Amino acid sequence: MLKWQRTDVFQEPSSERTPLIVGATVTFEIYEFPTGETSAPDAIQTLNLWAAKNFSEAVTIGVTNFGEEFKPSRAQPAIYFDAERIQLLSQQATVVFVKATVNAHIFSDTVKARREWLTALNFAILRQGTFLLEDSSPLRLTDAEINFAATEIQGQLKLTFELGVEKFRPYAHPLMEVNNSFNGRILNCTRLKN
């Protein structure tokens, strides 16, 4: 992404016989927005797919194919999610609970349009509340805060989610075809499918 930073005007004589050269140096900041997706279960992948489905008129960076060049506008803004941090909350025997802090960025051509899209995105996320990750486990929203003073580069919407990460998958050894109960009865045991 290119963002205009400043323009510096200059003048200098070319030589004694030729006229004055007037020019401008234009400085842009260059930003890269790589895909924020990592490994399963991935909150960013889930939010990207959700935004692409529910805000189809917008470009979701990481999902929507928009070619070599794209300029966000009021009619077609760009949405970008990135993970700020993932923090351990607690550990159980079979699952680890973590808190994921995610920034949502809205790019549009005017401040008013960015604020409108940001508010619409925030309310849609609040209404949804819980999202399903690719393994069908819940990604539960616990906090959302809009910062209208933040730039689109910083991310104007800070979202906090809780999710569980499975420690290991249940396993039954192939030789364990029967289950001996305490009362002496032999019960058939079904093998778990991986």
Coordinates of N, CA and C in Angstrom, one line a residue:
M1 N 0.8 -1.2 0.0 CA 0.0 0.0 0.0 C 0.9 1.2 0.0
L2 N 0.5 2.2 -0.8 CA 1.2 3.5 -0.8 C 0.3 4.5 -0.1
K3 N 1.0 5.3 0.7 CA 0.2 6.4 1.4 C 1.1 7.6 1.3
W4 N 0.4 8.7 0.7 CA 1.2 9.9 0.6 C 1.5 10.5 1.9
Q5 N 2.8 10.9 2.1 CA 3.3 11.5 3.3 C 3.5 13.0 3.2
R6 N 4.2 13.5 2.2 CA 4.4 14.9 2.0 C 4.9 15.2 0.6
T7 N 4.8 16.5 0.2 CA 5.3 17.0 -1.0 C 6.2 18.2 -0.7
D8 N 7.5 18.2 -1.2 CA 8.4 19.3 -1.0 C 8.7 19.9 -2.4
V9 N 8.4 21.2 -2.5 CA 8.7 21.9 -3.7 C 10.1 22.5 -3.7
F10 N 10.7 22.5 -4.8 CA 12.1 23.1 -4.9 C 12.3 23.8 -6.2
Q11 N 13.3 24.8 -6.2 CA 13.6 25.5 -7.3 C 15.2 25.6 -7.4
E12 N 15.7 25.4 -8.6 CA 17.1 25.6 -8.8 C 17.4 26.0 -10.2
P13 N 18.4 26.8 -10.4 CA 18.8 27.2 -11.8 C 19.5 26.0 -12.5
S14 N 19.2 25.8 -13.7 CA 19.9 24.8 -14.5 C 21.3 25.3 -14.9
S15 N 21.3 26.5 -15.4 CA 22.6 27.1 -15.8 C 22.3 28.6 -15.9
E16 N 23.3 29.4 -16.2 CA 23.2 30.8 -16.4 C 22.2 31.2 -17.5
R17 N 22.2 30.4 -18.6 CA 21.4 30.8 -19.8 C 20.1 30.1 -19.9
T18 N 19.8 29.1 -19.1 CA 18.6 28.4 -19.2 C 17.7 28.8 -18.0
P19 N 16.3 28.6 -18.2 CA 15.4 29.1 -17.2 C 15.5 28.3 -15.9
L20 N 14.8 28.7 -14.9 CA 14.8 28.1 -13.6 C 14.0 26.8 -13.6
I21 N 14.5 25.8 -12.9 CA 13.8 24.5 -12.8 C 13.0 24.5 -11.6
V22 N 11.7 24.2 -11.7 CA 10.8 24.1 -10.6 C 10.3 22.7 -10.5
G23 N 10.4 22.1 -9.3 CA 10.0 20.7 -9.2 C 9.4 20.4 -7.9
A24 N 9.0 19.2 -7.7 CA 8.4 18.7 -6.4 C 8.9 17.3 -6.1
T25 N 9.3 17.1 -4.9 CA 9.6 15.7 -4.4 C 8.4 15.2 -3.6
V26 N 7.9 14.1 -4.1 CA 6.7 13.5 -3.4 C 7.2 12.3 -2.7
T27 N 6.8 12.2 -1.4 CA 7.2 11.1 -0.5 C 6.0 10.3 -0.1
F28 N 6.1 9.0 -0.4 CA 5.1 8.1 0.0 C 5.6 7.1 1.1
E29 N 4.7 6.7 1.9 CA 5.1 5.5 2.8 C 4.6 4.3 2.2
I30 N 5.3 3.2 2.2 CA 5.0 1.9 1.6 C 4.7 1.0 2.7
Y31 N 3.5 0.4 2.7 CA 3.1 -0.6 3.7 C 2.8 -1.9 3.0
E32 N 3.1 -3.0 3.7 CA 2.8 -4.3 3.2 C 1.8 -5.0 4.2
F33 N 0.8 -5.6 3.6 CA -0.3 -6.3 4.4 C -0.3 -7.7 4.0
P34 N 0.6 -8.5 4.5 CA 0.6 -9.9 4.2 C -0.5 -10.6 4.8
T35 N -0.8 -11.8 4.4 CA -1.9 -12.6 5.0 C -1.5 -12.8 6.4
G36 N -2.5 -12.6 7.3 CA -2.3 -12.8 8.7 C -2.6 -14.2 9.2
E37 N -2.9 -15.1 8.3 CA -3.3 -16.5 8.6 C -2.0 -17.3 9.0
T38 N -2.2 -18.1 10.1 CA -1.0 -18.9 10.6 C -1.3 -20.4 10.5
S39 N -1.6 -21.0 11.6 CA -1.9 -22.5 11.6 C -3.2 -22.7 12.4
A40 N -3.8 -23.8 12.2 CA -5.1 -24.1 12.8 C -5.0 -24.4 14.3
P41 N -6.0 -24.0 15.1 CA -7.1 -23.2 14.7 C -6.7 -21.7 14.6
D42 N -7.2 -21.0 13.5 CA -6.7 -19.7 13.2 C -7.8 -18.7 13.2
A43 N -7.8 -17.8 14.1 CA -8.8 -16.7 14.3 C -8.8 -15.8 13.0
I44 N -7.7 -15.5 12.5 CA -7.6 -14.6 11.3 C -8.3 -15.2 10.1
Q45 N -8.0 -16.5 9.9 CA -8.7 -17.2 8.7 C -10.2 -17.2 8.9
T46 N -10.6 -17.5 10.1 CA -12.1 -17.5 10.4 C -12.7 -16.1 10.1
L47 N -12.0 -15.0 10.6 CA -12.6 -13.7 10.4 C -12.5 -13.2 9.0
N48 N -11.4 -13.6 8.3 CA -11.3 -13.3 6.8 C -12.5 -13.9 6.1
L49 N -12.7 -15.2 6.3 CA -13.8 -15.9 5.5 C -15.2 -15.3 5.9
W50 N -15.3 -15.0 7.2 CA -16.6 -14.4 7.6 C -16.8 -13.0 7.0
A51 N -15.8 -12.2 7.0 CA -15.9 -10.8 6.4 C -16.1 -10.9 4.9
A52 N -15.5 -11.8 4.2 CA -15.6 -11.9 2.7 C -17.1 -12.4 2.4
K53 N -17.7 -13.2 3.3 CA -19.1 -13.6 3.0 C -20.1 -12.5 3.4
N54 N -19.9 -11.9 4.5 CA -20.9 -10.9 5.1 C -20.7 -9.5 4.5
F55 N -19.5 -9.2 4.0 CA -19.2 -7.8 3.4 C -18.7 -8.1 2.0
S56 N -19.5 -8.7 1.2 CA -19.1 -9.0 -0.2 C -18.8 -7.8 -1.0
E57 N -19.3 -6.7 -0.7 CA -19.0 -5.5 -1.5 C -17.6 -4.9 -1.2
A58 N -17.0 -5.4 -0.1 CA -15.7 -4.9 0.3 C -14.6 -5.9 -0.1
V59 N -13.4 -5.5 -0.2 CA -12.3 -6.4 -0.4 C -11.7 -6.8 0.9
T60 N -11.6 -8.1 1.1 CA -11.0 -8.7 2.3 C -9.6 -9.1 2.0
I61 N -8.6 -8.4 2.5 CA -7.2 -8.7 2.2 C -6.9 -10.1 2.7
G62 N -6.4 -10.9 1.9 CA -6.1 -12.3 2.3 C -7.1 -13.3 1.7
V63 N -8.2 -12.8 1.2 CA -9.3 -13.7 0.7 C -9.6 -13.2 -0.7
T64 N -10.0 -12.0 -0.9 CA -10.5 -11.4 -2.1 C -9.3 -11.2 -3.1
N65 N -9.5 -11.7 -4.3 CA -8.5 -11.4 -5.4 C -8.9 -10.1 -6.1
F66 N -8.0 -9.1 -5.9 CA -8.3 -7.8 -6.4 C -7.2 -7.3 -7.5
G67 N -6.4 -8.2 -7.9 CA -5.4 -7.9 -9.0 C -4.2 -7.1 -8.5
E68 N -3.5 -6.5 -9.4 CA -2.2 -5.9 -9.1 C -2.4 -4.5 -8.4
E69 N -3.5 -3.8 -8.7 CA -3.7 -2.5 -8.2 C -5.2 -2.3 -7.7
F70 N -5.3 -1.7 -6.6 CA -6.7 -1.5 -6.0 C -6.6 -0.2 -5.2
K71 N -7.7 0.6 -5.4 CA -7.8 1.8 -4.6 C -9.1 1.7 -3.8
P72 N -9.0 1.6 -2.5 CA -10.3 1.5 -1.7 C -11.1 2.8 -1.9
S73 N -12.4 2.6 -1.9 CA -13.4 3.7 -2.0 C -14.5 3.5 -1.0
R74 N -15.4 4.4 -1.0 CA -16.6 4.3 -0.2 C -17.5 3.1 -0.6
A75 N -17.6 2.9 -1.9 CA -18.4 1.8 -2.4 C -17.7 0.4 -2.2
Q76 N -16.4 0.4 -2.2 CA -15.6 -0.8 -2.1 C -14.4 -0.6 -1.2
P77 N -14.6 -0.6 0.1 CA -13.4 -0.5 1.0 C -12.6 -1.8 1.1
A78 N -11.5 -1.7 1.9 CA -10.7 -2.9 2.1 C -10.7 -3.2 3.6
I79 N -10.8 -4.5 3.9 CA -10.8 -4.9 5.3 C -9.6 -5.8 5.5
Y80 N -8.9 -5.6 6.6 CA -7.7 -6.4 6.9 C -7.7 -6.7 8.4
F81 N -7.5 -8.0 8.7 CA -7.4 -8.5 10.1 C -6.0 -9.0 10.4
D82 N -5.4 -8.6 11.5 CA -4.1 -9.1 11.9 C -4.1 -9.4 13.4
A83 N -3.4 -10.4 13.8 CA -3.3 -10.8 15.2 C -2.2 -9.9 15.9
E84 N -2.6 -9.3 16.9 CA -1.6 -8.5 17.7 C -0.9 -9.3 18.7
R85 N -1.6 -10.2 19.4 CA -1.0 -11.1 20.4 C -1.9 -12.3 20.7
I86 N -1.3 -13.4 21.1 CA -2.0 -14.5 21.6 C -1.5 -14.9 23.0
Q87 N -2.3 -14.9 23.9 CA -1.9 -15.0 25.3 C -2.6 -16.3 26.0
L88 N -1.8 -17.0 26.8 CA -2.3 -18.2 27.5 C -3.2 -17.7 28.6
L89 N -4.4 -18.3 28.7 CA -5.3 -18.1 29.8 C -5.3 -19.2 30.8
S90 N -5.4 -20.4 30.4 CA -5.4 -21.5 31.3 C -5.1 -22.8 30.6
Q91 N -4.7 -23.8 31.3 CA -4.5 -25.2 30.8 C -5.3 -26.2 31.5
Q92 N -5.9 -27.1 30.7 CA -6.7 -28.2 31.3 C -6.0 -29.5 30.8
A93 N -6.5 -30.6 31.2 CA -5.9 -31.9 30.8 C -5.9 -32.1 29.3
T94 N -6.9 -31.6 28.6 CA -7.0 -31.9 27.2 C -7.1 -30.6 26.3
V95 N -7.1 -29.5 26.9 CA -7.3 -28.2 26.1 C -6.5 -27.1 26.8
V96 N -6.0 -26.2 25.9 CA -5.4 -25.0 26.4 C -6.3 -23.8 25.9
F97 N -6.6 -22.9 26.8 CA -7.4 -21.8 26.5 C -6.5 -20.6 26.3
V98 N -6.7 -19.9 25.2 CA -5.9 -18.7 24.9 C -6.8 -17.5 24.6
K99 N -6.2 -16.3 24.7 CA -6.9 -15.1 24.4 C -6.2 -14.5 23.2
A100 N -6.9 -14.2 22.1 CA -6.3 -13.7 20.9 C -6.8 -12.2 20.7
T101 N -5.8 -11.3 20.6 CA -6.1 -9.9 20.4 C -5.9 -9.6 18.9
V102 N -7.0 -9.2 18.2 CA -7.0 -9.0 16.8 C -7.3 -7.5 16.4
N103 N -6.5 -7.0 15.5 CA -6.8 -5.6 15.0 C -7.5 -5.7 13.7
A104 N -8.6 -4.9 13.5 CA -9.3 -4.8 12.2 C -9.0 -3.5 11.7
H105 N -8.6 -3.4 10.4 CA -8.3 -2.2 9.7 C -9.3 -2.0 8.6
I106 N -9.8 -0.8 8.4 CA -10.7 -0.4 7.3 C -10.0 0.6 6.5
F107 N -9.9 0.4 5.2 CA -9.3 1.4 4.3 C -10.4 1.8 3.3
S108 N -10.6 3.2 3.2 CA -11.5 3.8 2.3 C -11.0 5.1 1.9
D109 N -11.7 5.8 1.0 CA -11.1 7.1 0.5 C -11.3 8.3 1.4
T110 N -12.3 8.3 2.3 CA -12.5 9.4 3.2 C -12.6 8.9 4.7
V111 N -12.4 9.9 5.6 CA -12.6 9.6 7.0 C -14.0 9.2 7.3
K112 N -15.0 9.9 6.7 CA -16.4 9.6 7.0 C -16.7 8.2 6.6
A113 N -16.3 7.8 5.4 CA -16.5 6.4 4.9 C -15.9 5.4 5.7
R114 N -14.6 5.6 6.2 CA -13.9 4.7 7.0 C -14.7 4.5 8.3
R115 N -15.2 5.6 8.9 CA -16.0 5.5 10.2 C -17.3 4.7 10.0
E116 N -17.9 5.0 8.9 CA -19.2 4.3 8.6 C -19.0 2.8 8.5
W117 N -18.0 2.4 7.7 CA -17.7 1.0 7.5 C -17.2 0.3 8.8
L118 N -16.4 1.1 9.5 CA -15.8 0.6 10.8 C -17.0 0.3 11.8
T119 N -17.9 1.2 11.9 CA -19.1 1.0 12.7 C -19.9 -0.2 12.3
A120 N -20.1 -0.3 11.0 CA -20.9 -1.4 10.4 C -20.2 -2.8 10.7
L121 N -18.9 -2.8 10.6 CA -18.1 -4.0 10.8 C -18.2 -4.4 12.3
N122 N -18.0 -3.4 13.2 CA -18.1 -3.6 14.6 C -19.4 -4.2 15.0
F123 N -20.5 -3.5 14.6 CA -21.9 -4.0 15.0 C -22.1 -5.4 14.4
A124 N -21.7 -5.7 13.2 CA -21.8 -7.1 12.7 C -21.1 -8.1 13.5
I125 N -19.9 -7.8 13.9 CA -19.1 -8.7 14.8 C -19.7 -8.9 16.1
L126 N -20.2 -7.7 16.7 CA -20.9 -7.8 18.0 C -22.2 -8.7 17.9
R127 N -22.9 -8.6 16.8 CA -24.1 -9.4 16.7 C -23.8 -10.9 16.5
Q128 N -22.7 -11.1 15.8 CA -22.3 -12.5 15.6 C -21.9 -13.1 16.9
G129 N -21.0 -12.5 17.6 CA -20.5 -12.9 19.0 C -19.6 -14.1 19.0
T130 N -20.0 -15.2 18.4 CA -19.2 -16.4 18.4 C -19.1 -16.9 16.9
F131 N -17.9 -17.2 16.6 CA -17.5 -17.7 15.2 C -17.0 -19.1 15.3
L132 N -17.2 -19.9 14.3 CA -16.8 -21.3 14.3 C -15.4 -21.3 13.5
L133 N -14.4 -21.9 14.2 CA -13.1 -22.1 13.6 C -13.2 -23.3 12.6
E134 N -12.1 -23.5 11.9 CA -12.2 -24.6 10.9 C -12.4 -26.0 11.5
D135 N -12.0 -26.2 12.8 CA -12.2 -27.5 13.5 C -13.6 -27.5 14.2
S136 N -14.4 -26.5 13.9 CA -15.8 -26.4 14.5 C -15.8 -26.0 16.0
S137 N -14.6 -25.6 16.5 CA -14.6 -25.1 17.9 C -15.0 -23.6 17.9
P138 N -15.5 -23.1 19.0 CA -15.9 -21.7 19.0 C -14.8 -20.7 19.2
L139 N -14.9 -19.6 18.5 CA -14.1 -18.4 18.7 C -15.0 -17.4 19.3
R140 N -14.9 -17.1 20.6 CA -15.9 -16.3 21.3 C -15.3 -14.9 21.5
L141 N -16.1 -13.9 21.1 CA -15.8 -12.5 21.3 C -15.9 -12.1 22.7
T142 N -14.9 -11.5 23.3 CA -15.0 -11.1 24.7 C -14.9 -9.6 24.9
D143 N -14.3 -8.9 23.9 CA -14.2 -7.4 24.0 C -14.0 -6.9 22.6
A144 N -14.5 -5.7 22.4 CA -14.4 -4.9 21.1 C -14.3 -3.5 21.4
E145 N -13.4 -2.8 20.8 CA -13.2 -1.4 21.1 C -12.8 -0.6 19.8
I146 N -13.6 0.4 19.4 CA -13.3 1.2 18.2 C -12.5 2.4 18.7
N147 N -11.4 2.7 18.0 CA -10.6 3.9 18.3 C -10.6 4.7 17.1
F148 N -11.5 5.7 17.0 CA -11.7 6.5 15.8 C -10.4 7.4 15.6
A149 N -9.6 7.6 16.6 CA -8.4 8.4 16.5 C -7.3 7.6 15.8
A150 N -7.4 6.3 15.8 CA -6.3 5.5 15.2 C -6.4 5.5 13.7
T151 N -5.3 5.4 13.0 CA -5.2 5.4 11.6 C -5.5 4.0 11.1
E152 N -5.8 3.9 9.8 CA -6.1 2.6 9.2 C -4.8 1.7 9.3
I153 N -3.6 2.3 9.3 CA -2.4 1.5 9.5 C -2.3 0.8 10.8
Q154 N -2.7 1.6 11.9 CA -2.7 1.0 13.2 C -3.8 0.0 13.5
G155 N -4.9 0.2 12.8 CA -6.0 -0.7 13.1 C -7.0 0.1 14.0
Q156 N -8.2 0.3 13.5 CA -9.1 1.1 14.3 C -10.0 0.3 15.2
L157 N -10.1 -1.0 15.0 CA -11.0 -1.8 15.8 C -10.2 -2.9 16.5
K158 N -10.1 -2.9 17.8 CA -9.4 -3.9 18.6 C -10.4 -5.0 19.1
L159 N -10.2 -6.2 18.7 CA -11.1 -7.3 19.1 C -10.4 -8.3 20.0
T160 N -11.0 -8.8 21.0 CA -10.5 -9.8 21.9 C -11.3 -11.1 21.8
F161 N -10.7 -12.2 21.6 CA -11.4 -13.5 21.5 C -10.8 -14.5 22.4
E162 N -11.6 -15.5 22.8 CA -11.1 -16.6 23.6 C -11.4 -17.9 22.7
L163 N -10.4 -18.8 22.7 CA -10.5 -20.0 22.0 C -9.8 -21.1 22.7
G164 N -10.1 -22.3 22.4 CA -9.5 -23.5 23.0 C -8.7 -24.2 21.9
V165 N -7.5 -24.7 22.3 CA -6.6 -25.4 21.5 C -6.5 -26.8 22.1
E166 N -6.9 -27.8 21.3 CA -6.9 -29.2 21.8 C -5.4 -29.7 22.0
K167 N -5.1 -30.3 23.1 CA -3.8 -30.7 23.4 C -3.4 -32.0 22.6
F168 N -4.3 -32.9 22.6 CA -4.1 -34.2 21.9 C -5.4 -34.8 21.5
R169 N -5.4 -35.6 20.5 CA -6.6 -36.3 20.0 C -6.8 -37.6 20.7
P170 N -8.1 -37.9 21.0 CA -8.4 -39.2 21.6 C -7.9 -40.3 20.7
Y171 N -7.3 -41.4 21.4 CA -6.7 -42.5 20.7 C -7.1 -43.8 21.3
A172 N -7.4 -44.8 20.5 CA -7.6 -46.1 21.0 C -6.7 -47.0 20.2
H173 N -5.9 -47.8 20.9 CA -4.9 -48.7 20.3 C -5.7 -49.7 19.5
P174 N -5.2 -50.1 18.3 CA -6.0 -51.1 17.5 C -6.2 -52.5 18.2
L175 N -5.4 -52.8 19.2 CA -5.5 -54.1 19.9 C -6.6 -54.0 20.9
M176 N -7.1 -52.8 21.3 CA -8.1 -52.6 22.3 C -9.5 -52.8 21.7
E177 N -9.9 -54.0 21.4 CA -11.2 -54.3 20.8 C -12.3 -54.5 21.9
V178 N -11.9 -54.8 23.1 CA -12.9 -55.0 24.1 C -12.5 -54.2 25.3
N179 N -13.6 -53.9 26.1 CA -13.4 -53.1 27.3 C -13.9 -54.0 28.5
N180 N -13.0 -54.3 29.4 CA -13.3 -55.1 30.5 C -13.8 -54.2 31.6
S181 N -15.1 -54.4 32.0 CA -15.6 -53.6 33.1 C -15.3 -54.1 34.4
F182 N -15.6 -53.4 35.5 CA -15.3 -53.8 36.8 C -16.2 -55.0 37.3
N183 N -17.4 -55.1 36.7 CA -18.3 -56.1 37.2 C -18.1 -57.5 36.4
G184 N -17.0 -57.6 35.7 CA -16.7 -58.8 35.0 C -17.3 -59.0 33.6
R185 N -18.2 -58.1 33.2 CA -18.8 -58.2 31.9 C -17.8 -57.7 30.9
I186 N -17.8 -58.3 29.7 CA -17.0 -57.9 28.6 C -17.9 -57.1 27.6
L187 N -17.5 -55.8 27.4 CA -18.3 -54.9 26.5 C -17.5 -54.7 25.2
N188 N -18.2 -54.6 24.1 CA -17.6 -54.3 22.8 C -17.1 -52.8 22.9
C189 N -16.0 -52.6 22.4 CA -15.4 -51.2 22.4 C -15.3 -50.8 20.9
T190 N -15.8 -49.7 20.5 CA -15.6 -49.2 19.2 C -14.3 -48.4 19.1
R191 N -13.6 -48.6 18.1 CA -12.4 -47.9 17.9 C -12.6 -46.5 17.4
L192 N -11.9 -45.5 17.9 CA -12.1 -44.1 17.5 C -11.4 -43.9 16.2
K193 N -12.1 -43.2 15.3 CA -11.5 -42.9 14.0 C -10.7 -41.7 14.0
N194 N -9.5 -41.7 13.4 CA -8.6 -40.6 13.4 C -9.0 -39.6 12.3

